[in-house]
Structure formats: C-alpha cells, structure tokens
Short mmCIF file of the C-alpha atoms (twelve columns), coordinates in Angstrom:
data_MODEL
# 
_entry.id   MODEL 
# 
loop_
_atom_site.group_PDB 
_atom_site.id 
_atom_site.type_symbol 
_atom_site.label_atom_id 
_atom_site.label_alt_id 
_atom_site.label_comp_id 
_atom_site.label_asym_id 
_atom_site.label_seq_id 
_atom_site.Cartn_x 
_atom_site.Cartn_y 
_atom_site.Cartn_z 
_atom_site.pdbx_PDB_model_num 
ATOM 1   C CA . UNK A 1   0.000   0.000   0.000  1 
ATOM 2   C CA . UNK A 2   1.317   3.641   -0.968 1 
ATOM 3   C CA . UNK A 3   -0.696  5.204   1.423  1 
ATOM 4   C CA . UNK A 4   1.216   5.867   4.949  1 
ATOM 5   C CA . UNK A 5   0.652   3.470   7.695  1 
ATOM 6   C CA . UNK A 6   -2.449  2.238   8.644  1 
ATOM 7   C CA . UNK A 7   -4.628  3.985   5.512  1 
ATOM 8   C CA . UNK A 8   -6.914  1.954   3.542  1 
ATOM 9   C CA . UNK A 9   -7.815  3.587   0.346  1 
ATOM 10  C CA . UNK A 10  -11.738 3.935   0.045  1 
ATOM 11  C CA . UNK A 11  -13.044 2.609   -3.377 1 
ATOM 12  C CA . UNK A 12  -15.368 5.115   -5.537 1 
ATOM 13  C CA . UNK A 13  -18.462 3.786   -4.080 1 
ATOM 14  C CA . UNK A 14  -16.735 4.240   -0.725 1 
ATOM 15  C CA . UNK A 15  -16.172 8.006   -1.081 1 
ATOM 16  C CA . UNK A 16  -19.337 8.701   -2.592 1 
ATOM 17  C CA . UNK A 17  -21.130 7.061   0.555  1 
ATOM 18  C CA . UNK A 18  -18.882 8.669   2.958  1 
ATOM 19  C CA . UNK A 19  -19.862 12.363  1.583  1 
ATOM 20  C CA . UNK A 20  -23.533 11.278  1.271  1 
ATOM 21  C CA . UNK A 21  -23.110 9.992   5.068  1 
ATOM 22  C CA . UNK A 22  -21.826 13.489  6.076  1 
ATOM 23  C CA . UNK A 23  -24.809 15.666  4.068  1 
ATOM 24  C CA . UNK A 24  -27.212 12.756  6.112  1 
ATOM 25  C CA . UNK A 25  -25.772 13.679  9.695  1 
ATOM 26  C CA . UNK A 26  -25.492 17.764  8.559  1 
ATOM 27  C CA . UNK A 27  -29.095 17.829  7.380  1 
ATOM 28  C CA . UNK A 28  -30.512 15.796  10.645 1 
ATOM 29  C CA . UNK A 29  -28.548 18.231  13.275 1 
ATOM 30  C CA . UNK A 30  -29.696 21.219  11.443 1 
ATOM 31  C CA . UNK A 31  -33.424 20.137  11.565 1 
ATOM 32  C CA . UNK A 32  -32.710 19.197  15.149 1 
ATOM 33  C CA . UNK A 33  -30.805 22.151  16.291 1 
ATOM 34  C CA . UNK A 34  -32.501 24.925  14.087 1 
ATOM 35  C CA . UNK A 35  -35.622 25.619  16.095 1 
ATOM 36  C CA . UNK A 36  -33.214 27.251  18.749 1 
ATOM 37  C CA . UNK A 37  -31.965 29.046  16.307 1 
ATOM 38  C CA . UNK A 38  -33.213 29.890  12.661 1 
ATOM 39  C CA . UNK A 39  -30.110 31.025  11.325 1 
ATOM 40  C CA . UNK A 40  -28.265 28.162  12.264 1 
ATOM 41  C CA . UNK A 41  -28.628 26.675  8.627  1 
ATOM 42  C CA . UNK A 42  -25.839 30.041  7.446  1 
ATOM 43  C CA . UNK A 43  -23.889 29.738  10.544 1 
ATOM 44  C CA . UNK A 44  -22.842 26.340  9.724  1 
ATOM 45  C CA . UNK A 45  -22.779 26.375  5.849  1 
ATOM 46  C CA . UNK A 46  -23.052 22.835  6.198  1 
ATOM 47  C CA . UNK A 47  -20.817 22.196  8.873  1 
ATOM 48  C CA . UNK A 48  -22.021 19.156  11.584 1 
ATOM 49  C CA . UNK A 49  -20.441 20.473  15.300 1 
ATOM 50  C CA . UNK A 50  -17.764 21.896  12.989 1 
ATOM 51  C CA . UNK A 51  -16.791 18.509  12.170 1 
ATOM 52  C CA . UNK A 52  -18.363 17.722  9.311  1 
ATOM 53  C CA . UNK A 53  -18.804 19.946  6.127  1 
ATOM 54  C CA . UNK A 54  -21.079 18.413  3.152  1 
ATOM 55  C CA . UNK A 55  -18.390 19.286  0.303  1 
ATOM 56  C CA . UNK A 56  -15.990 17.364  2.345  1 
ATOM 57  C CA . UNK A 57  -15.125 13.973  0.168  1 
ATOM 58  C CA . UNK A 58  -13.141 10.497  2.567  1 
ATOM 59  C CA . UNK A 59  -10.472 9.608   0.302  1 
ATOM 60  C CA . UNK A 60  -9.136  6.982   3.174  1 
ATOM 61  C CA . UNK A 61  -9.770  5.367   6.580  1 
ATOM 62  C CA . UNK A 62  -7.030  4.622   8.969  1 
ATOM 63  C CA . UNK A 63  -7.135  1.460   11.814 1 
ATOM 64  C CA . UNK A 64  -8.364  4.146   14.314 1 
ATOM 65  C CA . UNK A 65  -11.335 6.108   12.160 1 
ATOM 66  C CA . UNK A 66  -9.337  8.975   11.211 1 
ATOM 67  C CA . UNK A 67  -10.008 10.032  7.506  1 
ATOM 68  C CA . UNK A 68  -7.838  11.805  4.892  1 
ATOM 69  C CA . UNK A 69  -10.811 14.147  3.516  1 
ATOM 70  C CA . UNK A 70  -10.755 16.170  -0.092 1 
ATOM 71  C CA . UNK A 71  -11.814 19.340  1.168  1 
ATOM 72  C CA . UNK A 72  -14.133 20.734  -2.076 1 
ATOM 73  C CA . UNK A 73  -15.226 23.864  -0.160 1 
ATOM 74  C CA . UNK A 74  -14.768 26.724  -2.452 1 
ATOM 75  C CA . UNK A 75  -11.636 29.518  -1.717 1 
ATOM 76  C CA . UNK A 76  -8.092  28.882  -1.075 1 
ATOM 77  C CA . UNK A 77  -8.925  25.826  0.832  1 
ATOM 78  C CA . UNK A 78  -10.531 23.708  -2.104 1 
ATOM 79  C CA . UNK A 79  -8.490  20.698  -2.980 1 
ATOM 80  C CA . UNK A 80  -6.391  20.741  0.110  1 
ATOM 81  C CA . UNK A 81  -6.157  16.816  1.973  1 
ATOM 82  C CA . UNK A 82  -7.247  17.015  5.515  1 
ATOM 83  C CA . UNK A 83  -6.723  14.615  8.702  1 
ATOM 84  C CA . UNK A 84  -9.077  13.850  11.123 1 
ATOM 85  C CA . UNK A 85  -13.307 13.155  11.871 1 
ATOM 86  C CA . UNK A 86  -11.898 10.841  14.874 1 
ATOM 87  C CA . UNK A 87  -15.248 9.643   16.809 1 
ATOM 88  C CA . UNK A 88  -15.173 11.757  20.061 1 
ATOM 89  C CA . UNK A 89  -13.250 14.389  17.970 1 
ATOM 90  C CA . UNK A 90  -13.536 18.178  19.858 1 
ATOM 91  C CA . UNK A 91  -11.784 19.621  17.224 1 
ATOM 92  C CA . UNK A 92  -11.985 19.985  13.094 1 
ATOM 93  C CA . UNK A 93  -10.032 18.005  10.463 1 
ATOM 94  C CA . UNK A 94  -6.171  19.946  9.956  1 
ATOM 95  C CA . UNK A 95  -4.800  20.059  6.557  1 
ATOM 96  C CA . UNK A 96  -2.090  17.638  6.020  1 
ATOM 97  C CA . UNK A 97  -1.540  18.794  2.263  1 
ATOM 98  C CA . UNK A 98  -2.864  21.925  -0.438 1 
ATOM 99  C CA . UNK A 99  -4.038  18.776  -2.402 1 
ATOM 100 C CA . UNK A 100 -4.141  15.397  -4.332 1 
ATOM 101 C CA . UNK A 101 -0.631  16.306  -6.325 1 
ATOM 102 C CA . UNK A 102 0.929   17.819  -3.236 1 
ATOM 103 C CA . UNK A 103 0.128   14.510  -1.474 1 
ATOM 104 C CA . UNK A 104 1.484   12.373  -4.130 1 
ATOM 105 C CA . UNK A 105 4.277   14.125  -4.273 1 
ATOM 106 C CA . UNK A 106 5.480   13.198  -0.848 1 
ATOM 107 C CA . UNK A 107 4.708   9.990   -1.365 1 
ATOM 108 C CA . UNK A 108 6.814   9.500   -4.111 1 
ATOM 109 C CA . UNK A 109 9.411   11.240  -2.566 1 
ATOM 110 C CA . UNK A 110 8.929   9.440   0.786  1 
ATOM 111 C CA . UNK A 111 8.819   5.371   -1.230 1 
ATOM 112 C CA . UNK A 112 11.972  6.750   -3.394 1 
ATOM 113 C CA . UNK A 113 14.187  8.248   -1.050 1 
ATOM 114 C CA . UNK A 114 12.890  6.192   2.204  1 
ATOM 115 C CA . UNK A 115 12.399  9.886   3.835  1 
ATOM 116 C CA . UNK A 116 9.640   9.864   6.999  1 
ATOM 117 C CA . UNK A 117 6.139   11.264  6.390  1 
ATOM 118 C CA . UNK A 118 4.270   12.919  9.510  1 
ATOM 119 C CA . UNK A 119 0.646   12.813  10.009 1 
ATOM 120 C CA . UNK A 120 -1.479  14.741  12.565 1 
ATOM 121 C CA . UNK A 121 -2.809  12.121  15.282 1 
ATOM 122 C CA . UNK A 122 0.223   9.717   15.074 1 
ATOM 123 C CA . UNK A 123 3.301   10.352  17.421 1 
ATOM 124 C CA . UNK A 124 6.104   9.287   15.518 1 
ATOM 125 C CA . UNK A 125 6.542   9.944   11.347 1 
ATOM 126 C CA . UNK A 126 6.872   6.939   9.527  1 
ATOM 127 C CA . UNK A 127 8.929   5.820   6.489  1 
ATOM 128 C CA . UNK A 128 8.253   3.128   3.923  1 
ATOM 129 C CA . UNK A 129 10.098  -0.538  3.348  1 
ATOM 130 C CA . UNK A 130 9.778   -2.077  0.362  1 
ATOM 131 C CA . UNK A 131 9.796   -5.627  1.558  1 
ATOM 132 C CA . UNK A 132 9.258   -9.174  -0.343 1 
ATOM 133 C CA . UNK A 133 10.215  -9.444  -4.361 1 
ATOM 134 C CA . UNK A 134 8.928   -9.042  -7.586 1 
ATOM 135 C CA . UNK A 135 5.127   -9.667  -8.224 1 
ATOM 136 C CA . UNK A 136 5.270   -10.160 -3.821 1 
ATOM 137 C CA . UNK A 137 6.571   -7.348  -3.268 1 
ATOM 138 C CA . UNK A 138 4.714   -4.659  -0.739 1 
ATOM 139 C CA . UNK A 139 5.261   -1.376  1.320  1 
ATOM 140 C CA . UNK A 140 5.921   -1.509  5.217  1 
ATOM 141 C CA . UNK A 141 5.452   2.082   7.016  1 
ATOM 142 C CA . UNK A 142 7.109   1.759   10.061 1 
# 
C-alpha cells in the first residue's frame, strides 16, 4: 500500500457514501438544532459540530477512524487533503496537504528516497520498506 501506515484507500463507491453519510448527519442536526436558532442553517454552511462539512469527500480510513478528507469547499482551501473526523473528535479536520498532487508528491518522494512522512494524530513519522520481491513485493510504514 502507498498510502502511509495504517490507511486503507476507500473505493469510488466508498467516497461517494462517505460524503452522502456526512450531508445525512449535517441535514438531521440542522433540523434538530434549528428551532433554537433559525439562522443556524448560514452559521454552519453545512458544517455538523464543525466537524463535518457536506463538500468534504473520505479519500481513506485509517485502523483508528481517522479520515484523509478532499476538502471541495470553495476559496483557497478547495483541494487541500485534511486529517481527522476521529469519533469523540472536539476539534476539526487539519490540513495535512494543499491537495491530491501535493500529497502524491510526498509519497513518491517518501517510497523513493525512504524519507519519513508525519501525520497529525500519530506520534512518531513513519517511512516506507519495500519488503518481499517481484510480483510479492509490498510497502511496510514503520
């Protein structure tokens, strides 16, 4: 796997159901929470306890919940890879990467040159091993 420890890369249908999840739980907390306050709906612009946001896309699940998102919110943020929607969470997703390419980049960089890769959430960065051979051949992040 090319993704850094732990990640397991979400198929199409997977992404589309996480996102679809997310505009589910943002839509049932607004009609919960908006009698208290009818403006709600523009405070949160989508947004679910600030955890969730509806243009918010799962590109990949780790072993503990965590997801690297595709933030598709419009500005200087769309396109940037965040970390995070931990259950129990207090806090927003933080941006790991300004996008896809950026991501990719270190990736390469990190499986090429054996260099560590740092994620929010996880204490210690990680570098990839290329271990077995030929067609058995996988990536260890340790």
């Amino acid at each position: 796997m090319i993704l850094p420890k732990g990640f397991i890369l979400l198929s199409a249908e997977g992404m589309c159901a996480g996102q679809r999840t997310m505009e589910e739980a943002i839509a049932e907390w607004v009609d919960e929470n908006e009698s208290e306050d009818p403006g709600l709906r523009d405070i949160y612009d989508g947004a679910y306890g600030y955890l969730f946001h509806a243009r918010w896309v799962p590109l990949a699940t780790d072993i503990t919940g965590g997801k690297l998102i595709i933030d598709h919110r419009g500005g200087d943020r769309f396109g940037n890879v965040l970390y995070g929607l931990h259950g129990g969470d207090n806090e927003g997703p933080v941006k790991v990467w300004d996008s896809l390419s950026h991501m990719f980049q270190d990736l390469f960089v990190a499986l090429t040159e054996g260099t560590a890769i740092r994620l929010p959430g996880y204490a210690d960065p990680v570098r990839p091993h290329v271990s077995g051979t030929a067609n058995h051949a996988f990536v260890r992040w340790e």
